[in-house]
Amino acid sequence: MKKLALLIMVLLIAGLLLVGCGSDDVTDDGTTTTTSGENQLIIGISSVPVSLDEQQISDYNSDRVASELYDTLLRFTDDSTDVEPGLATDWDVSEDGLTYTITLRDGVKFHDGTDFDADAVVYNFERFTSGEPVFAYADPIFDMVDSVSAPDESTVVFKLKEPFAPFLAHLAMTQFSIVSPTAAEESGIQDFGRNPVGTGPYKFVSWTGETEVIMERNDDYWGDKPNIDRLIYRFITDDNTRLNELEAGSIDIAVDPLPDSIAGFEAHSGFQILQEPGLHTWYLSLNTQVPPFDKAEVRHAFYHAIDREAIVDNILLGTGVLAVNFLPPATPGYTDDVPKYEFSPEKAKELLAEAGEENLTVDFWVPEGGSGMQSPDAMATAIQGDLANVGVTLNIKKLEWGAYLDQMFGDFPPEDQEMLLGQMSWISDNGDPDNFLYFLCSNTQWPPNYNSAYYSNDDFEKLIIEARFNPVWEEREPLYKEAQQILMGDLPYLPIDHEIITAIGREGITGFVIHPRGFFRTTGVTVP
């Protein structure tokens, strides 16, 4: 890598230039941004956030940025999806599992100076579930809730329609981050995502177009205050440019690096590789309600045709683990005792012939970057080549990430959905199997929710609903294992791999946490 060699030369001649200096750059729109060297952290991510309103977010690059601004009632520990106190300090669950009494932290203020209290929590619940606009996460997170009340300023009571095992984990999901009611009312639904106000460790400063979001330390934060003064998320959609900026010292951490670039940085003492296995699956979504993917033989044929092992070994290069199931292996209740689909072009051809679908031509939708999408172009090209080998022509069609999400999860009936075949990734929001199997596969979750395959199977549905409302894990687990077997037999989604979340940082940066859920925690970061 010529740029990396040049960087080494500069370091030898000029000393630790990247660590000691900061400079101002002027962007194309005239906005001045600051590069590395101050008491700040600059993170380069691969897509522009869709919004900074957590209740409207469905992708985890947006979540990575926005989550720094907010708190949730409960929070996940740094290295797992176990829950611990957040804005709530304590909770009590009734014996029948229907009433959750939440005790709130005293003395917390939103960034606009208004008080956080029980009325604010009730407001957030009502905002999230109002249906205007449709917040896609509202139904799967809270459809089991019958009512929410605030008997006093420090207590919130959730009453459920039925016992629901993952409810406490739902209260820790970033999608139910608590926003300032005053700010939300003043901005309105459309504008709040550009003017976010929470209670989190950082306060929003600015969002410059498709360039960056700047935050500053919240000195009044109730918890551990950040070590750094300023946090900047810079949007660099081109993979090579993001790494070039890391080499040049204009960012401190580059997220989602090209897999074939990691070894070069790993060998150089000026950088460190940061990795964490994620609760993630990269997959192809197939519209199962319309031809040709309404035929199981076609879906099975596509899966047999794709050399998934070659993608993992030759493209992902240690940043992904081969998938044999839709659920990530770290998910409780995961099983590999599911139908298997070996790489077999011959079997794929036989199945296509059985279905009467030889010489298919299908549009294959691919995003231009996007969170969790790993190497979308290279993976798309490999899949396109594999399908060509069995007589299927895939026409690659590309969309910008925000437009891509709007199309895949748009409120279309299946017959009007243009995106019959598209790439997608999902990272579990709470570590519970419900978050994959219900959110993505229930027949109640067709778009504008997240079942982009428009999948429906009554036997599968019965199992996941019974498991969803059973508080006893020993009884839930066999239901989920049976559901996984049905799902992988039907194959509405073609899981390719499970991502190992990867970033490259400057040497000497400490305290940067990659959570298995996919977001980052930066309050403990120190910079050299």
Coordinates of C-alpha atoms in Angstrom, one line a residue:
M1 CA 0.0 0.0 0.0
K2 CA 1.8 3.1 -1.2
K3 CA -0.1 5.5 1.1
L4 CA 0.8 3.3 4.1
A5 CA 4.5 3.4 3.2
L6 CA 4.4 7.1 2.8
L7 CA 2.8 7.4 6.2
I8 CA 5.7 5.4 7.8
M9 CA 8.2 7.7 6.2
V10 CA 6.4 10.8 7.5
L11 CA 6.3 9.4 11.0
L12 CA 10.0 8.6 10.9
I13 CA 11.0 12.1 9.7
A14 CA 8.5 14.3 11.6
G15 CA 7.8 12.3 14.8
L16 CA 4.4 11.4 15.9
L17 CA 2.7 14.0 13.7
L18 CA -0.7 12.4 13.7
V19 CA -0.9 12.4 17.5
G20 CA 0.3 15.9 18.1
C21 CA -1.3 18.1 15.5
G22 CA -4.8 19.2 14.7
S23 CA -5.9 21.3 11.7
D24 CA -8.9 22.8 10.2
D25 CA -10.4 21.7 6.9
V26 CA -12.9 23.5 4.8
T27 CA -15.6 21.3 3.3
D28 CA -17.2 21.8 -0.1
D29 CA -20.1 23.8 1.5
G30 CA -17.7 26.1 3.3
T31 CA -18.1 24.5 6.7
T32 CA -15.0 24.2 8.9
T33 CA -14.3 20.9 10.5
T34 CA -11.5 19.9 12.8
T35 CA -9.1 17.0 12.3
S36 CA -7.4 14.8 14.9
G37 CA -5.2 16.1 17.6
E38 CA -7.5 17.8 20.1
N39 CA -9.3 16.1 23.0
Q40 CA -11.8 14.6 20.6
L41 CA -12.5 11.5 18.7
I42 CA -13.4 11.4 15.0
I43 CA -15.0 8.2 13.7
G44 CA -15.5 7.5 10.0
I45 CA -18.6 5.5 9.2
S46 CA -19.8 4.1 5.9
S47 CA -23.2 5.8 5.4
V48 CA -25.0 9.0 6.2
P49 CA -27.5 8.7 9.0
V50 CA -31.1 8.6 8.0
S51 CA -32.1 10.4 11.2
L52 CA -30.9 11.0 14.8
D53 CA -34.3 10.3 16.2
E54 CA -33.8 6.8 17.6
Q55 CA -37.5 6.1 17.5
Q56 CA -37.4 6.4 13.7
I57 CA -34.1 4.6 13.1
S58 CA -33.9 1.2 11.4
D59 CA -30.2 0.9 10.5
Y60 CA -27.3 0.7 12.8
N61 CA -25.0 3.3 11.4
S62 CA -27.7 5.8 12.3
D63 CA -28.1 4.1 15.6
R64 CA -24.3 4.2 16.2
V65 CA -24.4 8.0 15.9
A66 CA -27.8 8.7 17.7
S67 CA -27.2 6.3 20.6
E68 CA -24.5 8.6 22.0
L69 CA -27.2 11.3 22.6
Y70 CA -29.7 9.4 24.6
D71 CA -30.4 7.0 27.4
T72 CA -32.8 4.1 27.7
L73 CA -34.7 3.0 30.8
L74 CA -32.5 0.0 31.1
R75 CA -29.2 -0.5 29.3
F76 CA -27.2 -3.4 28.1
T77 CA -23.9 -4.1 29.8
D78 CA -20.8 -3.2 27.7
D79 CA -20.1 -6.8 26.6
S80 CA -23.5 -8.5 26.4
T81 CA -27.3 -8.0 26.2
D82 CA -27.7 -8.5 29.9
V83 CA -29.6 -5.5 31.3
E84 CA -28.5 -3.1 34.0
P85 CA -29.9 0.2 35.4
G86 CA -30.1 3.2 33.0
L87 CA -32.6 6.0 33.5
A88 CA -34.4 3.4 35.7
T89 CA -32.7 2.4 38.9
D90 CA -35.0 -0.5 39.9
W91 CA -37.9 -2.6 38.6
D92 CA -40.4 -5.0 39.9
V93 CA -42.3 -7.7 38.0
S94 CA -45.6 -9.0 39.4
E95 CA -46.0 -12.7 40.0
D96 CA -48.4 -13.0 36.9
G97 CA -45.8 -11.3 34.7
L98 CA -48.3 -8.6 33.6
T99 CA -47.2 -5.6 35.6
Y100 CA -43.8 -4.0 35.5
T101 CA -43.2 -1.2 38.0
I102 CA -40.2 0.9 37.0
T103 CA -38.4 3.3 39.5
L104 CA -36.7 6.2 37.8
R105 CA -33.5 8.0 38.5
D106 CA -33.9 11.4 40.3
G107 CA -32.3 14.6 39.2
V108 CA -31.8 13.8 35.5
K109 CA -32.2 16.6 33.0
F110 CA -32.6 16.6 29.2
H111 CA -30.0 18.6 27.3
D112 CA -32.4 21.5 26.9
G113 CA -32.6 21.8 30.7
T114 CA -36.0 20.3 31.2
D115 CA -36.6 17.6 33.7
F116 CA -36.7 13.9 33.0
D117 CA -39.6 12.2 34.9
A118 CA -42.3 9.6 34.6
D119 CA -44.5 11.9 32.5
A120 CA -41.6 12.1 30.0
V121 CA -41.6 8.3 29.8
V122 CA -45.3 8.2 29.2
Y123 CA -45.0 10.9 26.5
N124 CA -42.3 8.9 24.8
F125 CA -44.4 5.7 24.8
E126 CA -47.4 7.6 23.4
R127 CA -45.2 9.3 20.8
F128 CA -43.6 6.0 19.7
T129 CA -46.9 4.1 19.4
S130 CA -49.1 6.9 18.1
G131 CA -48.9 5.7 14.5
E132 CA -48.3 9.2 13.1
P133 CA -46.0 8.6 11.4
V134 CA -45.6 4.8 11.6
F135 CA -42.5 4.1 13.7
A136 CA -41.6 0.7 12.4
Y137 CA -40.3 -0.6 15.7
A138 CA -43.2 0.5 17.8
D139 CA -45.4 -2.5 17.1
P140 CA -42.9 -5.3 17.6
I141 CA -41.5 -3.6 20.7
F142 CA -44.7 -2.7 22.5
D143 CA -47.6 -4.5 20.9
M144 CA -47.9 -6.6 24.1
V145 CA -48.4 -3.5 26.3
D146 CA -51.9 -2.7 27.4
S147 CA -51.2 0.6 29.2
V148 CA -48.5 2.9 30.6
S149 CA -49.1 5.2 33.6
A150 CA -47.2 7.5 35.9
P151 CA -48.5 7.2 39.4
D152 CA -45.9 9.7 40.6
E153 CA -42.9 11.6 39.0
S154 CA -40.4 8.8 39.8
T155 CA -42.5 5.7 38.9
V156 CA -43.8 4.3 35.6
V157 CA -46.1 1.2 35.4
F158 CA -46.3 -0.9 32.3
K159 CA -49.3 -3.3 32.2
L160 CA -49.0 -6.1 29.6
K161 CA -51.8 -8.0 27.8
E162 CA -49.9 -11.2 28.3
P163 CA -46.6 -12.3 29.9
F164 CA -43.8 -11.4 27.6
A165 CA -40.3 -12.8 28.3
P166 CA -38.0 -10.3 26.6
F167 CA -39.8 -7.2 28.0
L168 CA -37.0 -5.9 30.1
A169 CA -34.6 -6.3 27.2
H170 CA -37.1 -4.2 25.1
L171 CA -36.8 -1.4 27.6
A172 CA -33.0 -1.4 26.9
M173 CA -33.3 -1.3 23.1
T174 CA -32.0 2.0 21.7
Q175 CA -35.1 2.3 19.6
F176 CA -36.9 3.3 22.8
S177 CA -34.4 6.0 23.7
I178 CA -36.0 8.7 25.8
V179 CA -36.3 12.1 24.0
S180 CA -37.2 15.5 25.5
P181 CA -40.9 16.0 25.2
T182 CA -40.4 19.8 25.0
A183 CA -37.9 19.6 22.2
A184 CA -39.9 16.9 20.3
E185 CA -43.0 19.1 20.4
E186 CA -41.2 22.2 19.3
S187 CA -39.4 20.5 16.4
G188 CA -42.2 18.2 15.3
I189 CA -41.8 14.6 14.0
Q190 CA -40.0 15.6 10.8
D191 CA -37.4 18.0 12.2
F192 CA -36.5 16.4 15.5
G193 CA -34.2 13.9 13.8
R194 CA -32.1 16.9 12.8
N195 CA -32.3 18.6 16.2
P196 CA -32.1 15.7 18.7
V197 CA -32.4 16.3 22.5
G198 CA -31.9 13.5 25.0
T199 CA -30.3 12.9 28.3
G200 CA -27.2 11.1 27.1
P201 CA -23.4 11.5 27.7
Y202 CA -23.1 13.8 24.6
K203 CA -25.1 16.8 23.5
F204 CA -25.9 17.5 19.8
V205 CA -24.0 20.4 18.3
S206 CA -24.5 20.2 14.5
W207 CA -25.2 18.1 11.5
T208 CA -23.5 19.2 8.3
G209 CA -25.2 17.8 5.3
E210 CA -23.6 14.6 4.1
T211 CA -20.3 15.4 6.0
E212 CA -20.5 14.9 9.7
V213 CA -22.3 15.2 13.0
I214 CA -20.6 16.9 15.9
M215 CA -21.4 16.4 19.6
E216 CA -19.9 17.7 22.8
R217 CA -19.5 16.3 26.3
N218 CA -22.6 16.6 28.5
D219 CA -21.0 18.0 31.7
D220 CA -24.2 17.5 33.6
Y221 CA -24.5 13.8 32.7
W222 CA -25.9 11.7 35.5
G223 CA -23.5 8.8 34.8
D224 CA -19.8 8.5 33.9
K225 CA -18.9 11.6 31.9
P226 CA -17.0 11.2 28.7
N227 CA -13.2 11.7 28.9
I228 CA -13.2 13.5 25.6
D229 CA -14.6 17.0 24.9
R230 CA -16.0 16.4 21.5
L231 CA -17.2 13.4 19.4
I232 CA -17.4 13.6 15.7
Y233 CA -19.0 11.1 13.3
R234 CA -17.8 11.7 9.8
F235 CA -19.7 10.1 6.8
I236 CA -17.3 8.6 4.3
T237 CA -19.2 6.2 2.1
D238 CA -16.3 5.2 -0.1
D239 CA -14.4 2.4 1.5
N240 CA -11.0 3.4 0.1
T241 CA -11.4 7.1 1.0
R242 CA -12.3 6.2 4.6
L243 CA -9.1 4.3 5.0
N244 CA -7.1 7.0 3.2
E245 CA -8.4 9.5 5.7
L246 CA -7.4 7.2 8.6
E247 CA -3.9 7.0 7.1
A248 CA -3.7 10.8 6.7
G249 CA -4.8 11.4 10.3
S250 CA -8.0 13.2 9.5
I251 CA -10.0 10.6 11.4
D252 CA -9.1 8.5 14.4
I253 CA -11.2 5.3 13.8
A254 CA -12.4 3.9 10.5
V255 CA -15.4 1.6 10.8
D256 CA -16.2 -1.3 8.4
P257 CA -12.8 -1.4 6.6
L258 CA -12.2 -3.3 3.4
P259 CA -11.3 -6.9 4.5
D260 CA -8.3 -7.0 2.3
S261 CA -6.9 -3.9 3.8
I262 CA -6.8 -5.2 7.4
A263 CA -3.6 -7.1 7.2
G264 CA -1.6 -4.1 6.1
F265 CA -2.8 -2.0 9.0
E266 CA -2.4 -4.9 11.4
A267 CA 1.3 -5.1 10.5
H268 CA 1.9 -1.4 11.1
S269 CA 2.5 -0.3 14.7
G270 CA 0.7 3.0 14.2
F271 CA -2.7 1.3 14.1
Q272 CA -4.8 -1.2 16.0
I273 CA -7.5 -3.6 14.8
L274 CA -10.7 -3.5 16.9
Q275 CA -13.1 -6.4 16.5
E276 CA -16.2 -7.9 18.2
P277 CA -18.4 -10.8 17.0
G278 CA -21.8 -9.3 16.4
L279 CA -25.3 -10.6 16.8
H280 CA -25.5 -10.2 13.0
T281 CA -26.6 -12.0 9.9
W282 CA -25.9 -10.8 6.3
Y283 CA -28.6 -12.3 4.0
L284 CA -30.5 -12.1 0.8
S285 CA -34.2 -11.2 1.1
L286 CA -36.6 -12.8 -1.4
N287 CA -40.2 -11.8 -1.9
T288 CA -41.9 -15.1 -1.3
Q289 CA -45.4 -14.0 -2.4
V290 CA -44.7 -13.5 -6.1
P291 CA -42.9 -15.3 -8.9
P292 CA -40.3 -16.7 -9.1
F293 CA -39.6 -16.8 -5.3
D294 CA -43.1 -18.0 -4.4
K295 CA -41.7 -21.4 -5.3
A296 CA -39.5 -23.0 -2.6
E297 CA -37.6 -24.9 -5.3
V298 CA -36.3 -21.6 -6.7
R299 CA -35.3 -20.3 -3.3
H300 CA -33.5 -23.6 -2.6
A301 CA -31.8 -23.5 -6.0
F302 CA -30.5 -20.0 -5.4
Y303 CA -29.0 -21.1 -2.0
H304 CA -27.4 -24.2 -3.5
A305 CA -25.9 -22.0 -6.3
I306 CA -24.1 -19.6 -4.0
D307 CA -20.6 -20.5 -2.9
R308 CA -21.0 -19.0 0.5
E309 CA -17.7 -20.4 1.8
A310 CA -15.8 -18.7 -1.0
I311 CA -17.4 -15.4 -0.1
V312 CA -16.4 -15.8 3.5
D313 CA -12.9 -17.0 2.8
N314 CA -12.0 -14.8 -0.2
I315 CA -14.0 -11.6 0.2
L316 CA -14.6 -11.2 3.9
L317 CA -11.2 -12.5 5.0
G318 CA -11.8 -13.1 8.6
T319 CA -14.5 -10.5 9.1
G320 CA -17.4 -13.0 8.8
V321 CA -18.4 -16.5 9.9
L322 CA -20.2 -18.8 7.5
A323 CA -23.9 -19.0 8.2
V324 CA -25.9 -22.2 8.3
N325 CA -28.9 -20.7 10.1
F326 CA -30.6 -17.3 10.0
L327 CA -30.0 -16.8 13.7
P328 CA -26.5 -15.7 14.8
P329 CA -24.8 -18.5 16.8
A330 CA -24.5 -16.3 19.9
T331 CA -28.3 -16.1 20.2
P332 CA -29.8 -18.1 23.0
G333 CA -31.6 -21.1 21.6
Y334 CA -29.6 -21.2 18.4
T335 CA -29.3 -24.6 16.7
D336 CA -27.4 -25.9 13.7
D337 CA -29.8 -28.8 13.5
V338 CA -31.5 -27.3 10.5
P339 CA -31.8 -28.2 6.9
K340 CA -28.4 -27.8 5.2
Y341 CA -27.7 -26.5 1.6
E342 CA -24.3 -27.5 0.3
F343 CA -22.8 -25.6 -2.6
S344 CA -24.0 -27.5 -5.6
P345 CA -24.6 -25.9 -9.0
E346 CA -25.9 -29.2 -10.3
K347 CA -28.5 -29.4 -7.6
A348 CA -29.5 -25.8 -8.3
K349 CA -30.0 -26.6 -11.9
E350 CA -32.2 -29.6 -11.1
L351 CA -34.4 -27.5 -8.8
L352 CA -34.8 -24.7 -11.3
A353 CA -35.8 -27.3 -13.9
E354 CA -38.3 -28.8 -11.5
A355 CA -39.8 -25.4 -11.0
G356 CA -39.9 -24.6 -14.7
E357 CA -37.7 -21.6 -14.1
E358 CA -34.6 -22.1 -16.3
N359 CA -33.0 -19.1 -17.8
L360 CA -34.4 -16.7 -15.2
T361 CA -33.6 -13.0 -15.2
V362 CA -34.0 -11.1 -11.9
D363 CA -33.1 -7.6 -10.7
F364 CA -30.7 -7.9 -7.8
W365 CA -30.8 -4.8 -5.5
V366 CA -27.6 -3.7 -3.8
P367 CA -27.1 -0.7 -1.5
E368 CA -24.3 1.8 -2.0
G369 CA -22.7 1.1 1.4
G370 CA -24.8 1.0 4.5
S371 CA -24.4 -0.3 8.0
G372 CA -23.7 -4.0 8.4
M373 CA -23.5 -4.5 4.7
Q374 CA -19.9 -5.5 4.8
S375 CA -18.7 -5.6 1.2
P376 CA -21.9 -5.2 -0.8
D377 CA -20.4 -4.7 -4.3
A378 CA -17.9 -7.6 -4.1
M379 CA -20.5 -9.9 -2.5
A380 CA -23.0 -9.0 -5.2
T381 CA -20.6 -9.6 -8.0
A382 CA -19.7 -13.0 -6.6
I383 CA -23.4 -14.0 -6.2
Q384 CA -24.1 -12.7 -9.7
G385 CA -21.4 -15.0 -11.0
D386 CA -22.5 -18.0 -9.1
L387 CA -26.1 -17.6 -10.4
A388 CA -24.9 -17.1 -13.9
N389 CA -23.3 -20.6 -13.7
V390 CA -26.7 -22.1 -13.2
G391 CA -28.4 -20.1 -16.0
V392 CA -29.8 -17.2 -13.9
T393 CA -29.1 -13.6 -14.9
L394 CA -29.0 -11.1 -12.1
N395 CA -29.2 -7.5 -13.1
I396 CA -27.5 -5.5 -10.3
K397 CA -29.4 -2.3 -9.4
K398 CA -28.0 0.1 -6.9
L399 CA -29.6 2.6 -4.5
E400 CA -28.2 5.0 -1.9
W401 CA -28.7 3.6 1.6
G402 CA -31.6 5.7 2.8
A403 CA -33.5 5.2 -0.5
Y404 CA -32.7 1.5 -0.3
L405 CA -34.2 1.1 3.1
D406 CA -37.3 3.1 2.0
Q407 CA -37.7 0.7 -0.9
M408 CA -37.1 -2.6 1.0
F409 CA -39.3 -1.7 3.9
G410 CA -41.7 0.5 2.1
D411 CA -45.4 0.2 2.7
F412 CA -46.1 -1.9 -0.4
P413 CA -48.2 -4.9 -0.9
P414 CA -46.0 -7.8 -2.1
E415 CA -47.2 -7.6 -5.6
D416 CA -46.2 -4.0 -5.9
Q417 CA -42.7 -4.4 -4.4
E418 CA -40.1 -4.0 -7.1
M419 CA -37.3 -5.3 -4.9
L420 CA -37.9 -9.1 -5.3
L421 CA -34.3 -9.9 -4.5
G422 CA -32.0 -7.7 -2.3
Q423 CA -29.2 -7.7 0.1
M424 CA -29.8 -6.9 3.7
S425 CA -28.3 -7.4 7.2
W426 CA -29.8 -7.5 10.6
I427 CA -28.2 -7.2 14.0
S428 CA -30.2 -8.3 17.0
D429 CA -31.5 -5.4 19.0
N430 CA -31.7 -7.3 22.3
G431 CA -30.0 -10.7 21.9
D432 CA -33.3 -12.6 22.2
P433 CA -34.4 -15.0 19.4
D434 CA -37.7 -13.1 19.2
N435 CA -35.8 -10.2 17.7
F436 CA -35.0 -12.2 14.6
L437 CA -37.8 -14.7 14.4
Y438 CA -40.7 -12.3 15.2
F439 CA -39.4 -9.0 13.9
L440 CA -38.2 -10.4 10.5
C441 CA -40.4 -13.5 10.0
S442 CA -43.8 -13.0 11.6
N443 CA -46.7 -12.7 9.2
T444 CA -47.8 -9.7 11.3
Q445 CA -44.6 -7.8 10.4
W446 CA -44.8 -7.4 6.6
P447 CA -43.6 -3.9 5.5
P448 CA -43.7 -1.2 6.7
N449 CA -42.2 -3.4 9.4
Y450 CA -39.3 -5.7 8.7
N451 CA -40.5 -9.0 7.2
S452 CA -39.2 -7.9 3.8
A453 CA -39.6 -11.5 2.5
Y454 CA -43.4 -11.3 3.1
Y455 CA -42.9 -14.7 4.7
S456 CA -45.9 -16.5 6.2
N457 CA -46.2 -20.0 7.6
D458 CA -48.9 -20.9 10.1
D459 CA -46.9 -23.6 11.9
F460 CA -43.9 -21.3 12.3
E461 CA -46.1 -18.5 13.5
K462 CA -47.8 -20.6 16.2
L463 CA -44.4 -21.5 17.6
I464 CA -42.9 -18.0 17.8
I465 CA -46.0 -16.5 19.3
E466 CA -46.2 -19.2 21.9
A467 CA -42.5 -18.7 22.7
R468 CA -42.9 -14.9 22.7
F469 CA -45.4 -14.9 25.6
N470 CA -43.9 -17.7 27.6
P471 CA -41.7 -16.4 30.5
V472 CA -40.0 -19.8 31.1
W473 CA -36.9 -20.1 29.0
E474 CA -36.7 -23.9 29.3
E475 CA -40.1 -24.0 27.6
R476 CA -39.3 -21.3 25.1
E477 CA -36.1 -22.8 23.8
P478 CA -37.5 -26.0 22.2
L479 CA -40.2 -23.9 20.5
Y480 CA -37.5 -21.7 18.9
K481 CA -35.5 -24.6 17.8
E482 CA -38.4 -26.1 16.0
A483 CA -39.2 -22.7 14.5
Q484 CA -35.7 -22.5 13.1
Q485 CA -36.0 -25.8 11.4
I486 CA -39.2 -24.7 9.7
L487 CA -37.7 -21.4 8.7
M488 CA -34.6 -22.9 7.1
G489 CA -36.7 -25.5 5.3
D490 CA -38.9 -22.7 3.8
L491 CA -35.9 -20.4 3.2
P492 CA -37.5 -17.0 2.8
Y493 CA -34.0 -15.5 3.5
L494 CA -30.7 -16.8 2.3
P495 CA -28.2 -16.2 5.2
I496 CA -24.6 -15.8 4.0
D497 CA -22.5 -15.0 7.0
H498 CA -22.4 -13.5 10.5
E499 CA -20.3 -10.4 10.7
I500 CA -17.3 -9.8 13.0
I501 CA -17.7 -6.1 13.6
T502 CA -14.4 -4.5 12.7
A503 CA -12.8 -1.1 13.0
I504 CA -9.3 0.2 12.6
G505 CA -8.0 2.9 15.1
R506 CA -5.0 4.9 15.7
E507 CA -2.5 3.4 18.1
G508 CA -2.9 4.7 21.7
I509 CA -6.6 5.1 21.6
T510 CA -8.1 3.2 24.5
G511 CA -11.6 2.6 25.9
F512 CA -13.4 2.3 22.6
V513 CA -16.1 -0.3 23.0
I514 CA -17.8 -2.2 20.2
H515 CA -20.9 -3.7 21.6
P516 CA -22.1 -7.0 20.2
R517 CA -25.4 -5.2 19.4
G518 CA -23.4 -3.1 16.8
F519 CA -23.3 0.3 18.4
F520 CA -20.2 1.9 20.1
R521 CA -19.6 3.3 23.6
T522 CA -17.1 6.1 23.7
T523 CA -17.4 7.6 27.2
G524 CA -14.3 5.8 28.4
V525 CA -12.2 6.7 25.4
T526 CA -8.9 8.4 25.9
V527 CA -6.9 9.7 22.9
P528 CA -3.1 10.2 22.8

